[in-house]
XYZ file of N, CA, C and O in Angstrom:
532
model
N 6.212 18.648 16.669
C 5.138 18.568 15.703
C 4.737 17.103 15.570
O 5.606 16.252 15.383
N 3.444 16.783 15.660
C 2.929 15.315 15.524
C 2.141 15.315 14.467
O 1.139 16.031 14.488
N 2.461 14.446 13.239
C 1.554 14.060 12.148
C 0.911 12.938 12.667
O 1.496 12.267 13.517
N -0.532 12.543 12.176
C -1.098 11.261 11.998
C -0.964 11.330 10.782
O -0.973 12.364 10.114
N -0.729 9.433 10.122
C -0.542 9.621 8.987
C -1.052 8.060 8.378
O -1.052 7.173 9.232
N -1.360 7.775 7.381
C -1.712 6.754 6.896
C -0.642 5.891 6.304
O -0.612 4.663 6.231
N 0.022 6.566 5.994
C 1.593 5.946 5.047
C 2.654 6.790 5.432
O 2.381 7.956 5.716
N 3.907 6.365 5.492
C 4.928 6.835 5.348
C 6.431 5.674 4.741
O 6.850 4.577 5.109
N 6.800 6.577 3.765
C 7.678 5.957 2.929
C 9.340 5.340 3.825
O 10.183 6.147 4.215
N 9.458 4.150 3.954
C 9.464 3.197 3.049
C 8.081 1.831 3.661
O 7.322 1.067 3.064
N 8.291 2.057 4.737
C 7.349 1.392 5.335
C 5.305 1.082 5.370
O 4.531 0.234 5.812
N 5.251 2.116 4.758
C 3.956 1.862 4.496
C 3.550 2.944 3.112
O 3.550 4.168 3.240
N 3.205 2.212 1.761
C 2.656 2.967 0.434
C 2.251 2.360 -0.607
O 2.557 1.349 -1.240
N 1.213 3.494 -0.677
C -0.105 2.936 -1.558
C 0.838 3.729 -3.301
O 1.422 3.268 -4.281
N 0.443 5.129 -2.755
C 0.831 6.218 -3.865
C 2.159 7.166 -3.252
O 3.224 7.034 -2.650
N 1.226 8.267 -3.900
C 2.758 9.436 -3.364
C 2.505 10.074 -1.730
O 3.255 10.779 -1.054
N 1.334 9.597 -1.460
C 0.945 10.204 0.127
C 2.549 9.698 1.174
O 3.172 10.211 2.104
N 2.638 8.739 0.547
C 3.889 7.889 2.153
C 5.499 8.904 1.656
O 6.494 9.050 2.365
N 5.285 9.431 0.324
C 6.515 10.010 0.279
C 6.832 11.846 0.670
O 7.825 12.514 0.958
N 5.196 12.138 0.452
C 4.762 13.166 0.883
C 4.760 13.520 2.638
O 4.721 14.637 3.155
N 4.791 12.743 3.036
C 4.590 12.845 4.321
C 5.329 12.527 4.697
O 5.299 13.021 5.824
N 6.715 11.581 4.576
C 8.325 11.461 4.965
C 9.044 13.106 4.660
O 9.646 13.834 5.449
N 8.652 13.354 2.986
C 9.528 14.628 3.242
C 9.117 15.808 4.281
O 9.904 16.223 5.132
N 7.798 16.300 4.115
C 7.250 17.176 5.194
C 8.031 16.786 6.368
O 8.901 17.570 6.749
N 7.805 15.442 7.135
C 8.609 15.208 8.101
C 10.127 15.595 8.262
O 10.531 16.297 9.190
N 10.830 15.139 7.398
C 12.368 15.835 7.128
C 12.485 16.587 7.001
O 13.663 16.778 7.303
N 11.801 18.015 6.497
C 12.353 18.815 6.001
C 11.612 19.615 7.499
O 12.431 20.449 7.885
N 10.845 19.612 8.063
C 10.547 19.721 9.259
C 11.412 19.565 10.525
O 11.677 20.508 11.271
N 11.760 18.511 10.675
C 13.335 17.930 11.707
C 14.389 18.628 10.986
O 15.228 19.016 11.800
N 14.637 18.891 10.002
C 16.124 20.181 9.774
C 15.605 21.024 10.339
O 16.530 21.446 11.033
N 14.346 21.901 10.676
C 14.675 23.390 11.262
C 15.004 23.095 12.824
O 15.268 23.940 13.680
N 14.933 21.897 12.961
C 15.616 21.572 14.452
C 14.321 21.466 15.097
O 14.343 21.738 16.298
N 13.384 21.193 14.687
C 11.795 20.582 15.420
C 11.638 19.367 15.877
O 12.174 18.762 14.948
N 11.298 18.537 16.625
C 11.662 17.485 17.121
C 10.207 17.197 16.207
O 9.337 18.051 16.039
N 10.160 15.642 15.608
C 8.496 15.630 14.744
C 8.456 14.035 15.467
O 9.349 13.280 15.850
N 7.177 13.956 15.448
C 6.656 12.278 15.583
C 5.650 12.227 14.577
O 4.897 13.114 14.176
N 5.791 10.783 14.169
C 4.740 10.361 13.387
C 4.048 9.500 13.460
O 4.790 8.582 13.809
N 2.924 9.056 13.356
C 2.153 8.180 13.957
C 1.057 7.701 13.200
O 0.037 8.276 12.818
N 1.502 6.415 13.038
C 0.999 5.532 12.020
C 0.219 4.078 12.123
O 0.718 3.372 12.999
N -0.873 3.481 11.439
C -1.004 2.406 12.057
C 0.224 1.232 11.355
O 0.891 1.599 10.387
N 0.379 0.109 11.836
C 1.079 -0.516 12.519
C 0.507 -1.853 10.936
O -0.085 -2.879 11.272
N 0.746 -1.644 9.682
C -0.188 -2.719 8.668
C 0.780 -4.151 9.019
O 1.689 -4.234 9.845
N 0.298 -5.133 8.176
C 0.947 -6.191 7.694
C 2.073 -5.898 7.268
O 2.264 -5.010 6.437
N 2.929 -6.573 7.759
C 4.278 -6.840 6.855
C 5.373 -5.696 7.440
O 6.593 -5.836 7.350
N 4.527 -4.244 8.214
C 5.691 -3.525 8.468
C 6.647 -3.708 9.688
O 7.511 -2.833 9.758
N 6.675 -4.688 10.691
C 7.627 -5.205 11.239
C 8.894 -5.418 10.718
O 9.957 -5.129 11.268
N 8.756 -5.874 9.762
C 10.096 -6.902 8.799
C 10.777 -5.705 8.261
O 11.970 -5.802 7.972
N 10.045 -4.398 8.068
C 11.079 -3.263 7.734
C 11.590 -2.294 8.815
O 12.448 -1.423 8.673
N 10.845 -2.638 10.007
C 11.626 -1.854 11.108
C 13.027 -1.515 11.389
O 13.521 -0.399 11.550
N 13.779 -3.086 11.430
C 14.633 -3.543 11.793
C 14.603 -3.303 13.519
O 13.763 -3.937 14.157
N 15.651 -2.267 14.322
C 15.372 -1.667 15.871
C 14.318 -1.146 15.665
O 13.996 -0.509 14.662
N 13.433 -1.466 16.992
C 12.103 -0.773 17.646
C 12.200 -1.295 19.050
O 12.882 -2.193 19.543
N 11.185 -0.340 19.620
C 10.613 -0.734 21.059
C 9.492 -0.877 21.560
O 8.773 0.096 21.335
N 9.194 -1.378 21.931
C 7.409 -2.027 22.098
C 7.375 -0.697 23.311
O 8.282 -0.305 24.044
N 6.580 -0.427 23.235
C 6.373 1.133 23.923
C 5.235 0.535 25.629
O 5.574 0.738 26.795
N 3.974 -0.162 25.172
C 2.748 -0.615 25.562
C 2.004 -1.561 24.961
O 1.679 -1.323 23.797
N 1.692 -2.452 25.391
C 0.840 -3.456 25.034
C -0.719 -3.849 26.056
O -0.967 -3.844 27.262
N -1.326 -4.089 25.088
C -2.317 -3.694 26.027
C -3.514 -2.923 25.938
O -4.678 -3.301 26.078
N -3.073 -1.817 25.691
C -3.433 -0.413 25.947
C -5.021 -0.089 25.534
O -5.620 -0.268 24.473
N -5.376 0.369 26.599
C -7.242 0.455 26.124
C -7.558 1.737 25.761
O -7.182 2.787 26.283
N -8.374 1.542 24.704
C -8.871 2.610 23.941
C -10.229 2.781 23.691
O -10.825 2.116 22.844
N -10.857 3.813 24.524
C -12.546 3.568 24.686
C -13.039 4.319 23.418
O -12.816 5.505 23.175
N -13.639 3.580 22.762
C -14.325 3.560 21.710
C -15.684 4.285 21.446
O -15.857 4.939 20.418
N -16.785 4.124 22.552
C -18.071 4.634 23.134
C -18.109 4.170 24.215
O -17.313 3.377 24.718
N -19.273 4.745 24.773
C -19.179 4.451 26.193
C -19.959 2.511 26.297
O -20.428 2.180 27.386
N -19.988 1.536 25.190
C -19.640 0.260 25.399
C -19.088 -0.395 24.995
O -19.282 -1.602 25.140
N -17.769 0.309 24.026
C -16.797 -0.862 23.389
C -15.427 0.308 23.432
O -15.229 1.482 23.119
N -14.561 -1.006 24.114
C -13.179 -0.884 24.580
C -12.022 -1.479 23.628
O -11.845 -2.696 23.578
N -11.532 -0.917 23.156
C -10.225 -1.956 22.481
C -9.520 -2.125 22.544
O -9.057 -1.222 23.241
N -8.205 -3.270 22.126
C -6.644 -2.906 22.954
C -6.269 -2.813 21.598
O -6.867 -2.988 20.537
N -4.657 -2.361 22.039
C -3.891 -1.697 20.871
C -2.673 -2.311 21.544
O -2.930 -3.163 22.395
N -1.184 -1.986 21.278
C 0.094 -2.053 21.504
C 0.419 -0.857 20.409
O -0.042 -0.334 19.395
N 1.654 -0.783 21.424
C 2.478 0.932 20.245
C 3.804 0.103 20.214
O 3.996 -0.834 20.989
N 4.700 0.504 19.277
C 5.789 0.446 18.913
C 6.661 1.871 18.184
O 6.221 2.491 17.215
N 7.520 2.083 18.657
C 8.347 2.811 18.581
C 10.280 2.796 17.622
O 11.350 2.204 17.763
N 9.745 3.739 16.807
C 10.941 3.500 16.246
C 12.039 4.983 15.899
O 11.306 5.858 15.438
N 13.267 5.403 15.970
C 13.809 6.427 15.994
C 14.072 6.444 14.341
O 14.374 5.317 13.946
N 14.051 6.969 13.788
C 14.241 6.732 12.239
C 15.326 8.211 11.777
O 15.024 9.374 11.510
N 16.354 7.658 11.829
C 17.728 8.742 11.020
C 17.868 9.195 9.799
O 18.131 8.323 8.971
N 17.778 10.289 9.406
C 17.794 10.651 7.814
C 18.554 11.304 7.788
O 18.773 12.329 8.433
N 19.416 10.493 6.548
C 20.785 11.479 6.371
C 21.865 11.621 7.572
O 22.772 12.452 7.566
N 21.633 10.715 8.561
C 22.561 10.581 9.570
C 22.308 11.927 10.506
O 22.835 11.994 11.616
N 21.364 13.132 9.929
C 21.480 14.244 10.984
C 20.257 14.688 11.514
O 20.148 15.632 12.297
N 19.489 14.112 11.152
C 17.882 14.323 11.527
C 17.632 13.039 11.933
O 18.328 12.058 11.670
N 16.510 13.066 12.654
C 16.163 12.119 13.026
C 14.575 12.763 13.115
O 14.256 13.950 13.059
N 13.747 11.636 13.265
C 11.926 12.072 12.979
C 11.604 10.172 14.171
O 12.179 9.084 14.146
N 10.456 10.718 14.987
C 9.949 9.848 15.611
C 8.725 8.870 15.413
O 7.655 9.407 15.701
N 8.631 7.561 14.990
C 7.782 6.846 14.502
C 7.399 6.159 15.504
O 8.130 5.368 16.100
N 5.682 6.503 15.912
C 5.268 5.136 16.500
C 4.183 4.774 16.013
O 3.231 5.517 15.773
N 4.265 3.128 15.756
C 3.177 2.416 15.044
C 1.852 1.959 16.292
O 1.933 1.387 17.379
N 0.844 2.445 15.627
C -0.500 1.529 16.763
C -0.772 -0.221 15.963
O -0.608 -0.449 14.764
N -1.097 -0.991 16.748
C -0.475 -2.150 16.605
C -1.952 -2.811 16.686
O -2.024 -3.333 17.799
N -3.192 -3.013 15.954
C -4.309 -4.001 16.403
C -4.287 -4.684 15.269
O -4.133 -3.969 14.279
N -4.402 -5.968 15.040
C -4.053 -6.701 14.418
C -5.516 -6.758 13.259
O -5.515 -6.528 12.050
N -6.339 -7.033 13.894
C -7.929 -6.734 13.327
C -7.664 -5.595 12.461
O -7.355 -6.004 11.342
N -7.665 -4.533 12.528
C -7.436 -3.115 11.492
C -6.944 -3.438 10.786
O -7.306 -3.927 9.716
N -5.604 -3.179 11.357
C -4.463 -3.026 10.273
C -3.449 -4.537 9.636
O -2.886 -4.723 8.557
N -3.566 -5.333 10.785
C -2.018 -6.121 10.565
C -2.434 -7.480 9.340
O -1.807 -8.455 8.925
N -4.064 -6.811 9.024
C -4.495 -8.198 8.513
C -4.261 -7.744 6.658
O -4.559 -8.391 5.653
N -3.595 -6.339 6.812
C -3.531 -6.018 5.649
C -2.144 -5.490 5.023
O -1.641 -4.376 5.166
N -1.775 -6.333 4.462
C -0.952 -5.777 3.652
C 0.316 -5.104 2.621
O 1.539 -5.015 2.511
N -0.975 -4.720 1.985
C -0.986 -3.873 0.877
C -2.421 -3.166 0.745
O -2.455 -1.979 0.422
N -3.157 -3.608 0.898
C -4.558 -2.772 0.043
C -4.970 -2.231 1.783
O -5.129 -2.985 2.743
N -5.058 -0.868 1.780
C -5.164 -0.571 3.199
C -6.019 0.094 3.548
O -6.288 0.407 4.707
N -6.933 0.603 1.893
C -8.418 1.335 2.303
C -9.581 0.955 1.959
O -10.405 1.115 2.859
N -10.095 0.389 0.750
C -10.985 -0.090 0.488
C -11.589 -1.170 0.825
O -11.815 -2.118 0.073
N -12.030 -1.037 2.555
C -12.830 -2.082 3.042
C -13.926 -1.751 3.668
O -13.953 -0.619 4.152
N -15.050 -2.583 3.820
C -16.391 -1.979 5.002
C -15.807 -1.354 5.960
O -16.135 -0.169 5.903
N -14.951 -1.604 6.999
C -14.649 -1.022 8.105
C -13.760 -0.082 8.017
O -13.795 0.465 9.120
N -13.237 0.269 7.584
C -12.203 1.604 6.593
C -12.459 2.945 7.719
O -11.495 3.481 8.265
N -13.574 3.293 7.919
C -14.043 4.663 8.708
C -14.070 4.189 10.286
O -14.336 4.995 11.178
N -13.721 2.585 10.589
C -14.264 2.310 11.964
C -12.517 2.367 12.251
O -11.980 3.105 13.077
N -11.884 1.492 11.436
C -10.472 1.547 11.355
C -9.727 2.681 11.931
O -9.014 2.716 12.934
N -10.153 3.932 10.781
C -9.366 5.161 10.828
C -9.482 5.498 11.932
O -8.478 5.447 12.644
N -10.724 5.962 12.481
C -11.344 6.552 13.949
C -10.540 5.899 14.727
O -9.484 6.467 15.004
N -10.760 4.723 15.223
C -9.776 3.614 16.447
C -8.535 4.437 16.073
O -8.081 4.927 17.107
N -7.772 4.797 14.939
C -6.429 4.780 14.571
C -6.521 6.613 15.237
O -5.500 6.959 15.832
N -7.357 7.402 15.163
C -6.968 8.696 15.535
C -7.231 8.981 17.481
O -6.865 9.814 18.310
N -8.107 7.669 17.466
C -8.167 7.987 19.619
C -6.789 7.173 19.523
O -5.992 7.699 20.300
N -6.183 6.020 18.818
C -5.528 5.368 19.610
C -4.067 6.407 19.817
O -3.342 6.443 20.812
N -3.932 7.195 18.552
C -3.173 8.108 18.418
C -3.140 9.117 19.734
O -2.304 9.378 20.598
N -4.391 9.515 19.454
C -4.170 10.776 21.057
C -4.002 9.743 22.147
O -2.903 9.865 22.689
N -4.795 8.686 22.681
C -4.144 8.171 24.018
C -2.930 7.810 23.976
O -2.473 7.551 25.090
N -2.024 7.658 22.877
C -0.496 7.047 23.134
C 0.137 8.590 23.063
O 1.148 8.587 23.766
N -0.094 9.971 22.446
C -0.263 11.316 22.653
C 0.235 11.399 24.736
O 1.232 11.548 25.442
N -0.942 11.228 24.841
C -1.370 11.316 26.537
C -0.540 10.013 27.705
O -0.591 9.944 28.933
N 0.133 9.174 26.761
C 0.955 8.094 27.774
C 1.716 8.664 27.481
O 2.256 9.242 28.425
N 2.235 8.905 26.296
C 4.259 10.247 26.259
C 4.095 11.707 26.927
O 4.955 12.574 26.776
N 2.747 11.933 27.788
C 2.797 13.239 28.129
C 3.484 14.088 26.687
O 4.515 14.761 26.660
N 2.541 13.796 25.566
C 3.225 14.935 24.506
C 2.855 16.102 24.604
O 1.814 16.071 25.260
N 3.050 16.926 24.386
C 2.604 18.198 24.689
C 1.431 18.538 23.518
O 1.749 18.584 22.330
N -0.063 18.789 24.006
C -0.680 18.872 23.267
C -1.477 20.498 22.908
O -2.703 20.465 23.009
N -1.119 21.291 22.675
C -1.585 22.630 22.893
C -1.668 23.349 21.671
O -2.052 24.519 21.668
């Protein structure tokens, strides 16, 4: 199961959305579902990673047919409760997301943001061969 998600608790939250969407995730990985989650990549959430893996850097993401963008993914295995585990990878453009944060919606580009954040999602989808059906 793959969420896109805007927040997820502890690493990225505004309100109750980042805690809402950690538990769904957990309580999801107990029925023995393998879940990923996929998030953009804000300010400041490096420093709470701790282990990750830079997945791709680079990575082009066609936008329309005349604007291209790069991204980087990062990858993180995240353990809950020592018996679940749920799969996090962050999209990484510094312009969007990394220039923010805390305040992560109320800007002009907010809708140009999100969009980049849902192709960049399916093409890193399509580099893990995830199963999309």
């Amino acid at each position: 199961v793959a969420y896109l998600a805007s927040e997820f608790f502890p690493y990225a939250k505004t309100g109750g959305l980042s805690h809402a969407v950690r538990e769904i995730a957990t309580n999801v990985a107990k029925l023995g579902v393998e879940v990923s989650v996929f998030l953009p990549l804000f300010g400041g959430i490096v420093k709470k990673l701790g282990d990750y893996q830079q997945i791709a850097t680079d990575h082009k993401v066609k936008i329309d047919d005349k604007t291209t963008l790069t991204c980087s993914y990062i990858y993180k295995k995240l353990r809950v409760n020592g018996a679940y585990s749920i799969n996090l990878y962050f999209i990484n453009h510094y312009d969007f997301y990394g220039r923010y944060g805390r305040h992560y919606y109320s800007h002009p580009d907010t809708p140009k943001r999100f969009y980049f954040f849902s192709l960049a999602a399916l093409e890193l989808m399509k580099l893990l061969n995830y199963p999309m059906s």
